[in-house]
Amino acid sequence: MTRAKTRQISLRSLTLVTGMLAAMSLGAQAQETSIPFGTASDSAAPIQVESETLSVSQDDGAAIFQGAVLVEQDEMRLTAARVEVIYDEDQSRIERLEATGGVTLVSGEDAAEAERADYAVEDGDLVLSGNVLLVRGLSTISAERMRINVDAGTAVMEGRVRTFLTQDGN
């Protein structure tokens, strides 16, 4: 009689797998999964933008940054091919940022990729859309959209959520 091999699973791994499986089952039912994302950031912090070119519209004051665009705010870093900065009516505050073309968002140790990002600066709400891929340590989650609350450091994955889990040491 042969005996099956057993493997010890750490409590941390078991908790992580149980939590991810619960999130996956919720995602399968509602097509939505809520997760922590990165490090909570301050959406009121200054925004710094670097790019190859900048053009400004005299009509509405929108600024369009193109070419290896890097946007930094507090603990958050966003890169894209193009970022449009849209100001409020009196052009005194940034209302939103619209990023397109190979968008990558990094916060803390988490990173996400998408085709597009829309950031409502005052609300601290950032939406990634189009083939979203989130990398958290050794695990990945993909979805159609990812809604992030920058101030809280939380996110919701929406639309055919798929998860790949890796256990410690495997």
XYZ file of C-alpha atoms in Angstrom:
170
model
C 0.000 0.000 0.000
C 1.468 3.368 -1.013
C 0.996 6.468 0.936
C 0.127 9.779 -0.753
C 2.595 12.594 -0.350
C 1.437 15.355 1.937
C 2.613 18.911 1.837
C 2.489 21.355 4.692
C 0.770 24.609 3.810
C 1.534 27.632 5.907
C -1.346 29.441 7.587
C -0.472 32.526 5.533
C -0.717 30.589 2.254
C -3.960 28.945 3.318
C -5.469 32.309 4.301
C -4.341 33.889 1.023
C -5.730 31.027 -1.079
C -9.013 30.937 0.876
C -9.457 34.698 0.475
C -8.636 34.624 -3.220
C -10.987 31.673 -3.810
C -13.762 33.517 -1.981
C -13.089 36.591 -4.095
C -13.108 34.427 -7.221
C -16.454 32.865 -6.343
C -17.942 36.304 -5.717
C -16.451 37.485 -8.981
C -17.990 34.561 -10.849
C -21.439 35.421 -9.496
C -21.397 39.198 -9.809
C -18.485 39.568 -12.260
C -16.879 41.896 -9.721
C -14.080 41.392 -7.185
C -13.004 43.881 -4.505
C -9.320 43.872 -3.530
C -6.711 46.058 -1.849
C -4.527 47.982 -4.301
C -1.129 49.471 -3.661
C -0.460 52.099 -1.055
C -3.145 54.622 -0.152
C -2.218 57.912 -1.825
C -3.318 61.504 -1.394
C -5.404 62.578 -4.406
C -4.926 66.204 -3.261
C -1.129 65.905 -3.569
C 0.595 67.795 -6.407
C 0.743 66.061 -9.793
C 3.973 66.041 -11.782
C 3.937 65.183 -15.512
C 6.913 64.507 -17.794
C 6.683 63.848 -21.561
C 8.354 64.304 -24.931
C 5.835 66.955 -26.085
C 3.119 69.201 -24.659
C 0.353 71.025 -26.524
C -2.223 73.299 -24.910
C -5.647 74.162 -26.319
C -6.467 77.868 -26.086
C -10.197 77.056 -26.318
C -10.598 74.877 -23.246
C -7.163 74.936 -21.647
C -6.709 71.176 -21.996
C -3.093 70.078 -21.986
C -2.023 67.052 -24.045
C 1.211 65.310 -23.099
C 2.604 62.787 -25.597
C 5.575 60.459 -25.806
C 6.759 58.394 -22.830
C 4.440 60.248 -20.439
C 5.097 59.801 -16.719
C 2.539 61.070 -14.192
C 3.495 61.046 -10.507
C 1.272 61.812 -7.535
C 2.216 60.876 -3.987
C 2.929 57.096 -4.048
C 1.364 56.514 -7.465
C 3.162 56.358 -10.852
C 1.338 56.181 -14.201
C 2.941 55.842 -17.626
C 1.245 56.030 -21.031
C 1.809 57.137 -24.614
C -0.639 60.053 -24.251
C -2.208 61.878 -21.292
C -4.771 64.657 -21.571
C -5.153 66.950 -18.568
C -8.631 68.469 -18.353
C -9.181 71.498 -16.134
C -12.365 72.693 -14.405
C -14.472 75.535 -15.851
C -12.372 78.378 -14.451
C -9.177 76.454 -15.303
C -7.878 76.702 -11.752
C -7.843 72.985 -10.890
C -7.249 69.709 -12.657
C -10.584 67.956 -13.031
C -9.409 64.736 -14.676
C -6.643 62.962 -16.503
C -7.275 60.695 -19.493
C -4.396 58.336 -20.354
C -4.224 56.119 -23.442
C -1.710 53.858 -25.109
C 0.020 51.195 -23.040
C -1.084 52.481 -19.635
C 0.852 51.159 -16.623
C -0.058 52.095 -13.052
C 2.235 51.336 -10.102
C 1.357 51.899 -6.457
C 3.385 50.321 -3.686
C 4.224 46.780 -4.801
C 1.157 46.445 -7.048
C 1.195 47.122 -10.787
C -1.605 47.196 -13.358
C -1.679 47.487 -17.133
C -4.585 48.599 -19.346
C -5.436 50.272 -22.631
C -6.903 53.371 -20.947
C -7.044 55.166 -17.578
C -9.502 57.871 -16.522
C -8.665 59.653 -13.276
C -11.204 61.958 -11.566
C -8.627 63.768 -9.451
C -10.903 65.501 -6.930
C -12.767 62.259 -6.118
C -9.620 60.119 -6.103
C -11.336 57.638 -8.457
C -9.223 56.058 -11.176
C -10.708 53.637 -13.742
C -8.500 51.396 -15.843
C -10.225 49.793 -18.830
C -9.413 47.512 -21.731
C -7.588 44.246 -21.030
C -6.704 45.123 -17.442
C -3.996 42.992 -15.856
C -3.155 43.407 -12.161
C 0.006 41.859 -10.724
C 0.087 41.379 -6.951
C 3.217 39.529 -5.899
C 3.123 36.152 -7.653
C -0.611 36.324 -8.410
C -2.372 37.995 -11.331
C -5.938 39.130 -11.880
C -7.357 40.195 -15.226
C -10.660 41.904 -16.011
C -12.309 44.355 -18.368
C -12.218 47.229 -15.822
C -10.542 48.113 -12.551
C -11.990 50.910 -10.404
C -9.487 52.247 -7.879
C -10.069 54.578 -4.950
C -6.635 56.171 -4.716
C -7.179 57.638 -1.233
C -8.329 54.331 0.298
C -5.929 52.073 -1.619
C -8.753 49.758 -2.732
C -9.933 48.493 -6.101
C -12.839 46.644 -7.680
C -12.256 44.387 -10.679
C -15.250 44.173 -13.052
C -16.197 42.191 -16.133
C -15.094 38.599 -16.576
C -12.605 38.526 -13.712
C -9.910 35.833 -14.043
C -7.364 35.003 -11.366
C -4.106 33.035 -11.394
C -2.937 32.119 -7.893
C 0.541 31.014 -6.896
C 1.351 29.644 -3.480
C 4.576 30.505 -1.627
C 7.463 28.341 -2.756
C 5.631 26.766 -5.710
